[in-house]
Amino acid sequence: MASLRILQVCALDTTAETMLQPLLLALRDAGHDVGIACADTGASDKLAAQGFTMHDIPIERKIDWTSNWKTIRSIVHILKTGRYDAVHVHTPVAAALGRVAAKRAGTKHIVYTAHGFYFHEKMGRVTYQLTYSVEKWLARFATDYLLLQSGEDYELANRKRFKATKRLMHLGNGIDLTRFYPQARQGNEAFTFLFIGRIVEEKGVLELLNAFENVVSQEPDVRLIIAGEMMESERDQTTKHRFLERLREIPNIEYRGFVEDVPRLLQQVDAFVLPSHREGVPRSIIEAMATAKPVIATNIRGCREEVIDGTTGYLVDVHDETQLAARMTDLVNNPDQATEMGRAGFERAMKHFNEADVIKRQLDLFSTM
């Protein structure tokens, strides 16, 4: 296999550290020279210490033509001076700008992993059509290989001819299954739910607080742990202020901020809940399933590919706080059923969501270049 110089492009160094690191290490260990272009928010030094060439680029996580053009020029300069053979892009805005830059730089291979197409079924018709058209245009004219984590995204891209089928791959998603394992909770602790995610509106965290307020009014001992960052770089700064207000109003909620040891945290709870408005194929659900926790999630792309309604947990409608509260109460009142759902989720995670398989598919692709 020929060694390649591969530039990975994403919005933030924290994304590279938390989401892409297993792939980055596998590419490095396979003999490829890996660079990373992203905004430096504090994790770049740790990545550089692992042998990756870091490129700090200015990047807005929204459409801003002046800023976006600066980002494109920066990536073009990196690609040309670094003599990169391939660029592999991630996250919506960074992926779009990185592909435009790669075409301008004449980069030989352009790979895009869609962790979840930005357009989705809950968008308004005009916004959906606009973002759909941009994604399709970029796939056709500025992408050599399109990798889809979501099976639904793959079927759509194939059906709508985003690329020739041989240039599409259903990549899937997975976790390191050796890090997560079932472990029974000790003692008679109160039933505890866990949410892990960014404190932003699209993660459904405000609906979760409202639903939990309903639950705890009926079941006073139930607890909720929330783990996730409130980053200054987020476009949505409004939700965190309302979130902090609601924390003071609702009992039995513990906010832990960013948590590094997710496996240990999952051992401390009984069920996982993720009421997102939009997802790709969320790792947090897989991690909960691998720890044999029942999962309540919204009936959207990605989540419904992971959670089997009524078998490994429950699917609820987006924004439906009443339905969410009812399903949370169902788990509290039926602990044996919750345990059985957790076991079924564990078996599903072991069978379908192994990170090693996902990484191998990508290594195999790069080996053909």
Coordinates of N, CA, C and O in Angstrom, one line a residue, residues 2 5 42 45 70 101 105 115 124 172 177 183 192 199 210 269 277 285 287 327-328 330:
A2 N 0.6 2.2 -0.9 CA 1.4 3.4 -1.0 C 1.0 4.3 0.2 O -0.1 4.4 0.5
R5 N -0.1 11.4 1.8 CA -0.2 12.6 2.6 C -1.7 13.0 2.6 O -2.3 13.4 1.6
G42 N -7.7 24.5 21.8 CA -7.1 23.9 23.0 C -6.6 22.5 23.0 O -5.9 22.0 23.8
D45 N -2.5 20.8 20.6 CA -1.2 20.4 21.1 C -1.1 18.9 21.4 O -0.2 18.2 21.2
K70 N -11.9 33.3 3.4 CA -10.6 33.3 4.1 C -10.3 31.8 4.4 O -9.1 31.4 4.3
A101 N -12.1 24.2 -1.6 CA -10.6 24.4 -1.5 C -9.8 23.3 -2.2 O -8.9 23.6 -3.0
A105 N -7.3 23.7 -5.4 CA -5.9 23.3 -5.2 C -5.5 22.2 -6.1 O -4.3 21.9 -6.3
H115 N -21.4 12.7 8.3 CA -21.8 12.1 9.6 C -23.3 12.3 9.8 O -23.9 11.7 10.8
G124 N -38.0 23.2 7.2 CA -38.9 23.8 6.3 C -38.6 23.4 4.8 O -37.4 23.1 4.5
G172 N -21.4 3.5 8.0 CA -21.9 3.2 9.4 C -21.2 4.0 10.4 O -20.4 4.9 10.2
L177 N -15.7 -1.2 21.3 CA -16.5 -2.0 22.2 C -15.8 -2.6 23.4 O -16.4 -3.1 24.3
Q183 N -22.6 -3.4 33.5 CA -22.3 -3.6 34.9 C -23.5 -3.2 35.8 O -23.9 -2.1 35.7
T192 N -32.2 6.6 37.5 CA -31.4 7.7 37.0 C -31.3 7.7 35.5 O -30.9 6.7 34.9
I199 N -25.1 21.5 24.8 CA -26.2 22.2 25.4 C -26.7 23.3 24.4 O -26.4 24.5 24.5
N210 N -38.2 20.0 30.5 CA -39.7 20.1 30.7 C -40.3 18.7 30.9 O -41.2 18.6 31.8
V269 N -26.0 5.0 35.8 CA -27.3 5.4 35.5 C -28.1 4.1 35.1 O -27.6 3.0 34.9
H277 N -33.3 17.0 17.6 CA -34.0 17.4 16.5 C -33.4 16.8 15.2 O -34.0 16.6 14.2
I285 N -25.6 7.1 21.7 CA -26.7 6.0 21.8 C -26.0 4.6 21.8 O -26.3 3.7 22.5
E287 N -23.0 3.9 22.7 CA -22.2 3.8 24.0 C -23.2 3.3 25.1 O -22.9 2.4 25.9
R327 N -42.8 8.1 28.3 CA -41.9 6.9 28.1 C -40.8 6.9 29.2 O -40.4 5.8 29.6
M328 N -40.4 8.0 29.7 CA -39.5 8.0 30.8 C -40.2 7.4 32.0 O -39.6 6.6 32.8
D330 N -42.6 5.2 32.0 CA -42.7 3.8 31.7 C -41.5 3.0 32.2 O -41.6 2.0 32.8

